[in-house]
Tab-separated table of C-alpha atoms and ligand atoms in Angstrom:
chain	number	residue	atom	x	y	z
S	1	UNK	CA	118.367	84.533	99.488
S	2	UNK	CA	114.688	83.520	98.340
S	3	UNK	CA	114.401	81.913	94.783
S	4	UNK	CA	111.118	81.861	93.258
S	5	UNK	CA	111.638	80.286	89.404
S	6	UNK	CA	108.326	80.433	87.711
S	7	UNK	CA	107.706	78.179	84.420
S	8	UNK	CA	104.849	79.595	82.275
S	9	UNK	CA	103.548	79.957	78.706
S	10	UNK	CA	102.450	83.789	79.285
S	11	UNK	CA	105.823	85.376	80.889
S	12	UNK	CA	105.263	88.723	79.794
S	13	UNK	CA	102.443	88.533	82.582
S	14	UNK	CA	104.503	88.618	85.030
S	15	UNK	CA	106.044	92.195	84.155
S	16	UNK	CA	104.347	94.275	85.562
S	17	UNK	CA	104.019	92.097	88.834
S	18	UNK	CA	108.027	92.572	88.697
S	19	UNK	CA	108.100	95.719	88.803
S	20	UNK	CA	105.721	96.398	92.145
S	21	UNK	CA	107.567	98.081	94.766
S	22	UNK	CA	107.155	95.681	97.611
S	23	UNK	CA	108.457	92.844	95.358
S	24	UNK	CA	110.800	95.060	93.376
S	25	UNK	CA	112.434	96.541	96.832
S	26	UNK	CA	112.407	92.795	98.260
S	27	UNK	CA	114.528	92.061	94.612
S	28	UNK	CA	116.755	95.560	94.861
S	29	UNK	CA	117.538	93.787	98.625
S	30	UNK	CA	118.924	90.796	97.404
S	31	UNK	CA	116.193	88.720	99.639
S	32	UNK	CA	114.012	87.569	96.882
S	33	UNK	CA	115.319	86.137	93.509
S	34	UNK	CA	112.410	85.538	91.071
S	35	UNK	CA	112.896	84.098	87.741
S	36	UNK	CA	110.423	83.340	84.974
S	37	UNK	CA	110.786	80.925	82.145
S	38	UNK	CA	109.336	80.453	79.429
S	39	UNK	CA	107.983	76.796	78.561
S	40	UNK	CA	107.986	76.966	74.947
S	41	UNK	CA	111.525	77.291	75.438
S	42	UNK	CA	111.836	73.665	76.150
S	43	UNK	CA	109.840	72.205	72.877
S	44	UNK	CA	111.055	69.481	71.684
S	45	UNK	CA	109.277	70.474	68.333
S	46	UNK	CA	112.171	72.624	67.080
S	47	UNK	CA	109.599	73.747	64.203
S	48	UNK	CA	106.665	75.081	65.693
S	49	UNK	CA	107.600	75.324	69.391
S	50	UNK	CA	104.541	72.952	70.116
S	51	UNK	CA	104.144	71.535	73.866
S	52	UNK	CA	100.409	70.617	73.479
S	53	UNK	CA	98.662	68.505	71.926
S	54	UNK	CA	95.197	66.422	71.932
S	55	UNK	CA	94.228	64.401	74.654
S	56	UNK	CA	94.516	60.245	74.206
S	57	UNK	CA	90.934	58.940	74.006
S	58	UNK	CA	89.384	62.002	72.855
S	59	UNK	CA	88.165	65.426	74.687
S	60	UNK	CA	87.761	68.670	74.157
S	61	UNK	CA	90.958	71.197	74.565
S	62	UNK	CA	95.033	70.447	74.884
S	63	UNK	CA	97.368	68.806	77.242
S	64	UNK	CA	100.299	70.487	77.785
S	65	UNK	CA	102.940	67.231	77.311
S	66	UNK	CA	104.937	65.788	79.651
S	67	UNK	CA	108.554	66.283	77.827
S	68	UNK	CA	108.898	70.209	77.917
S	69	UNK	CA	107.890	70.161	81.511
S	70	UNK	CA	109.917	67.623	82.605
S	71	UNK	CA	112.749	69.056	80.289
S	72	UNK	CA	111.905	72.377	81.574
S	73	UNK	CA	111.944	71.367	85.472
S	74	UNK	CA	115.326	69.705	85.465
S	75	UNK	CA	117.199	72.565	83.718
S	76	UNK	CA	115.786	75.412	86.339
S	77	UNK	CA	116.232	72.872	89.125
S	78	UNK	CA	119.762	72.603	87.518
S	79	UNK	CA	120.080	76.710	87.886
S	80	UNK	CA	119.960	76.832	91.739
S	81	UNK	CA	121.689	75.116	94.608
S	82	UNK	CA	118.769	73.106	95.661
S	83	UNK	CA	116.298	71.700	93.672
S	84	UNK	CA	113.500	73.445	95.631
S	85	UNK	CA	110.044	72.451	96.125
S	86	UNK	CA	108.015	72.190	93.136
S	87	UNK	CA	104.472	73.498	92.971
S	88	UNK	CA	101.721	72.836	90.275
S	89	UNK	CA	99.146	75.901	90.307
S	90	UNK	CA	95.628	73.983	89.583
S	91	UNK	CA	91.958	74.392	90.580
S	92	UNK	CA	92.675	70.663	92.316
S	93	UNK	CA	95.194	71.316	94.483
S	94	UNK	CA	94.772	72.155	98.149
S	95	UNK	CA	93.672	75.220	98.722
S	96	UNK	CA	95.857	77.822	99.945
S	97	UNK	CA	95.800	79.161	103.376
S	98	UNK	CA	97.827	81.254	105.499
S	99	UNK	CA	99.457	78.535	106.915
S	100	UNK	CA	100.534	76.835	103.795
S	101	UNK	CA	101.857	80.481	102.780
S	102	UNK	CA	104.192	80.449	106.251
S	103	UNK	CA	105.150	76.945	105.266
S	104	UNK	CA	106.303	78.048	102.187
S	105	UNK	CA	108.220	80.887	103.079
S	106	UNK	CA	110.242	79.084	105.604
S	107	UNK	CA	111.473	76.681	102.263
S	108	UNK	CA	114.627	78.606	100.198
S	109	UNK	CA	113.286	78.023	96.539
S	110	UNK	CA	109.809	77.374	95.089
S	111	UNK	CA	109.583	76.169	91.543
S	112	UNK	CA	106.035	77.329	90.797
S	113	UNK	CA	104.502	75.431	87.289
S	114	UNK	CA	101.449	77.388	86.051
S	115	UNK	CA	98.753	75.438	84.067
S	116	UNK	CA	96.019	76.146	81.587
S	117	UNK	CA	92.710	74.659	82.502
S	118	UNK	CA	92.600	71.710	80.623
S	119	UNK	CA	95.947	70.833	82.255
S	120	UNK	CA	99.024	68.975	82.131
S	121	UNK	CA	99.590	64.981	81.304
S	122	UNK	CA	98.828	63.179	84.006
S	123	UNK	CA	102.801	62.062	83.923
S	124	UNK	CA	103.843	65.396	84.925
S	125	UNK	CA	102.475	65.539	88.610
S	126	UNK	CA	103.227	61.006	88.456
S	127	UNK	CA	106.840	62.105	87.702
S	128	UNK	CA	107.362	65.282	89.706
S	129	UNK	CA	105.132	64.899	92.459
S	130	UNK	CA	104.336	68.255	93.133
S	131	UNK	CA	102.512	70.285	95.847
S	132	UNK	CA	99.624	70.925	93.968
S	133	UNK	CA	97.756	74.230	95.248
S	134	UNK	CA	94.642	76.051	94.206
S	135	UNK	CA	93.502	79.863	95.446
S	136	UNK	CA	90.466	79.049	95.354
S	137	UNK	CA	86.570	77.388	94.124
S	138	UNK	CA	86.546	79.211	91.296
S	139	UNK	CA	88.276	78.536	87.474
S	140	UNK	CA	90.728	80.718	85.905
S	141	UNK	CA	92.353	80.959	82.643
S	142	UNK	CA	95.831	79.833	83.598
S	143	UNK	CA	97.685	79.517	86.932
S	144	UNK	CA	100.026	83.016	86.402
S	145	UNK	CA	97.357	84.728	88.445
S	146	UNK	CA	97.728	82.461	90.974
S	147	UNK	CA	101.358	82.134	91.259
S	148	UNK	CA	101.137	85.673	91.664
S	149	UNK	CA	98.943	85.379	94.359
S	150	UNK	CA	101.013	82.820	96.044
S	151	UNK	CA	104.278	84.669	95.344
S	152	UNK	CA	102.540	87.710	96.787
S	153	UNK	CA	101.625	86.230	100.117
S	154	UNK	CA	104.825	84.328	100.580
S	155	UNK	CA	107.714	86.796	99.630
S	156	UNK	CA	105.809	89.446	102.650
S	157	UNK	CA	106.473	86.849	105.157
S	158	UNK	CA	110.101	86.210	104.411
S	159	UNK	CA	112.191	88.114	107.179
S	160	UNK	CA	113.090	91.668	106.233
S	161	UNK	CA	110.832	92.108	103.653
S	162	UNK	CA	108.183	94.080	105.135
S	163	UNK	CA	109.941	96.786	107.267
S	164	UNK	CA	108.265	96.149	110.520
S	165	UNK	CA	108.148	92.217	110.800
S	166	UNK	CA	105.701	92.232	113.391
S	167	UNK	CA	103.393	93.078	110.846
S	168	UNK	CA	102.792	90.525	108.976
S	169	UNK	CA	101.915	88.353	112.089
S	170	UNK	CA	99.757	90.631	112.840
S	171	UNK	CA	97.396	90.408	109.750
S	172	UNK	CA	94.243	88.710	110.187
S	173	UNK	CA	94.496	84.625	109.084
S	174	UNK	CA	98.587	85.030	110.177
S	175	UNK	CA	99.190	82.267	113.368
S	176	UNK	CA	99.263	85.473	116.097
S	177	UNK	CA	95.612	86.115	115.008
S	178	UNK	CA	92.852	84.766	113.894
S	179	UNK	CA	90.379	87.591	114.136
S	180	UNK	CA	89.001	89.769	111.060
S	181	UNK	CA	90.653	93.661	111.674
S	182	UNK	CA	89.344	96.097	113.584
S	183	UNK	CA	88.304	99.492	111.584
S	184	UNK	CA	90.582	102.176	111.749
S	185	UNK	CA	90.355	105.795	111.247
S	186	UNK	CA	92.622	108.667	110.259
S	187	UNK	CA	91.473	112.492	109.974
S	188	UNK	CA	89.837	114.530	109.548
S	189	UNK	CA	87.834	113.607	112.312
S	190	UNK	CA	84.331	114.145	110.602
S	191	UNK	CA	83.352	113.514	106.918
S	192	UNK	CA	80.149	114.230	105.127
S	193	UNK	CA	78.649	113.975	108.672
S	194	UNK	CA	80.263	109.905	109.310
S	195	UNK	CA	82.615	110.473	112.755
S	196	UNK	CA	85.463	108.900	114.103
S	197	UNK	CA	84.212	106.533	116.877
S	198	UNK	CA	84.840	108.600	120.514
S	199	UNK	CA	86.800	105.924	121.997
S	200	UNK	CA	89.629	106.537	119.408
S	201	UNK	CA	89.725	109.881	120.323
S	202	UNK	CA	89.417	109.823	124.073
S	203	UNK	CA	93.340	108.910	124.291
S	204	UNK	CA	92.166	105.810	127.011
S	205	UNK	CA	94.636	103.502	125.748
S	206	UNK	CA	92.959	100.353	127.553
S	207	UNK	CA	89.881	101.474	125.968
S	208	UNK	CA	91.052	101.521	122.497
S	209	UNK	CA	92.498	98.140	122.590
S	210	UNK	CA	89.021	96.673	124.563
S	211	UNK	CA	87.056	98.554	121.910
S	212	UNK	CA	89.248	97.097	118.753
S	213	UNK	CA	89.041	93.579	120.079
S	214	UNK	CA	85.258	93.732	120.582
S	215	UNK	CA	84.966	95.309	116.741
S	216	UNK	CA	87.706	92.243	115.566
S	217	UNK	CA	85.040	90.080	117.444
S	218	UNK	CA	81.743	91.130	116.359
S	219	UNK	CA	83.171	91.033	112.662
S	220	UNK	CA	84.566	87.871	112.548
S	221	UNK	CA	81.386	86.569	114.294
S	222	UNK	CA	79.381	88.137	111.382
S	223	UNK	CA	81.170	87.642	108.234
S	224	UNK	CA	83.694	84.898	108.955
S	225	UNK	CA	81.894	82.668	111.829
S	226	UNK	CA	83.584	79.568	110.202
S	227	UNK	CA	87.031	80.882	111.123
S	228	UNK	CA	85.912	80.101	114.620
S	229	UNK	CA	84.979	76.307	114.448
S	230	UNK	CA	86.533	75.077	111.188
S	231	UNK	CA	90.429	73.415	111.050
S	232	UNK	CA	92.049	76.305	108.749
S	233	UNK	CA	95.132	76.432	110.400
S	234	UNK	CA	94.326	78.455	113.254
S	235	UNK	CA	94.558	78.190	117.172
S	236	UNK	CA	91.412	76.953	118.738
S	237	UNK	CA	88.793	79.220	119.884
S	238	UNK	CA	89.555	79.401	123.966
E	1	LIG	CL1	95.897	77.497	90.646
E	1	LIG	N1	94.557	77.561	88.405
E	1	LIG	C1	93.449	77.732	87.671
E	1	LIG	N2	93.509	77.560	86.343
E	1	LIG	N3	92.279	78.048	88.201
E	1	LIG	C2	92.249	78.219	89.527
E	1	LIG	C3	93.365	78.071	90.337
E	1	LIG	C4	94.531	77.723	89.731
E	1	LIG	N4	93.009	78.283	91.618
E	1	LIG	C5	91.718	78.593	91.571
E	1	LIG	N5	91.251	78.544	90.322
């Protein structure tokens, strides 16, 4: 069994996420247990249910304090059988990669804490010492879209999950292959006048495969030439 535990101030986000059928079926399967939290549960401000407040030495926006999170960690770390790996969603983390993703999904439990922008006390990540991952150069809102993302691309690579496990090693950025994918066709074999490439239709199965790995080629070459030379994770180019 998987455990994802997610600790957030927007849980209600994650709802509909829940409820999609590869993650849903994955959950209905007993391989993936995900469990959000909500951070305002673990105020210490019994009043208000505060857990922000203004940055020392003036700024503009909130810090998220270091108490509730800390509070917050070691209770769900308290609710499994391992204290799993603890990950900080932030635009200054590592980015994430495929490989990171297959890391991750070999681990048992992921504790995933999602930020706002202006972020946590430093104390948090001095205390916890999280993996601290970003999806990307770009700034969002909070991290919940991100854990998603991350949740997304790990629970598909735990075994069983997908029905044909081949497949997910098969994706492009996935270890067996580091090629953009080939186009593929289904019918009818014409549209508005746009065909189905011959080869795919001449049966020629040595063909087919020359013809898709010339197309993965050409594409990758095109769009995605830095998959060739840069250290992302994948195999060398021969
Ligand atoms: Cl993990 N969080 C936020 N707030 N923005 C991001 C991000 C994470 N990754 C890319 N942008």
């Amino acid at each position: 069994m998987y455990r994802v535990d997610v600790i957030t101030l927007f849980p209600q986000i994650f709802d509909g996420y829940l409820s999609q059928s590869l993650l849903a079926k994955a959950i209905a399967n007993g391989l993936v247990e995900l469990c959000v939290h909500n951070l305002r549960d673990w105020s210490v401000d019994l009043k208000h249910h505060k857990i922000d407040d203004r940055p020392y030495g003036g700024g503009p926006g909130m810090l998220i304090c270091v108490e509730p999170v800390i509070r917050c960690v070691e209770a769900v770390q308290a609710m499994g059988s391992i204290p799993g790996q603890v990950i900080l969603l932030t635009p200054q983390g590592e980015q994430l990669r495929q490989q990171r993703v297959e890391n991750l999904a070999q681990s048992n439990r992921l504790i995933l804490l999602c930020g706002r922008y202006e972020g946590f006390d430093q104390r948090v990540t001095d205390i916890l010492q999280p993996l601290e991952l970003s999806i990307g150069d770009y700034v969002l809102n909070g991290g919940e879209v991100a854990a998603m993302v991350l949740v997304d691309a790990t629970v598909r690579m735990i075994p069983g999950v997908l029905g044909d496990e081949q497949s997910s090693w098969d994706d492009s950025f996935s270890r067996g292959n580091r090629l953009l994918e080939f186009p593929q066709y289904t019918r009818p074999p014409e549209f508005r006048g746009y065909t189905v490439p011959d080869v795919l239709l001449s049966g020629n199965h040595q063909e087919i495969a020359k013809w898709r790995q010339q197309q993965s080629l050409a594409k990758t070459e095109l769009r995605r030439n830095d998959l060739f030379d840069k250290n992302i994770g994948f195999p060398t180019k021969e």
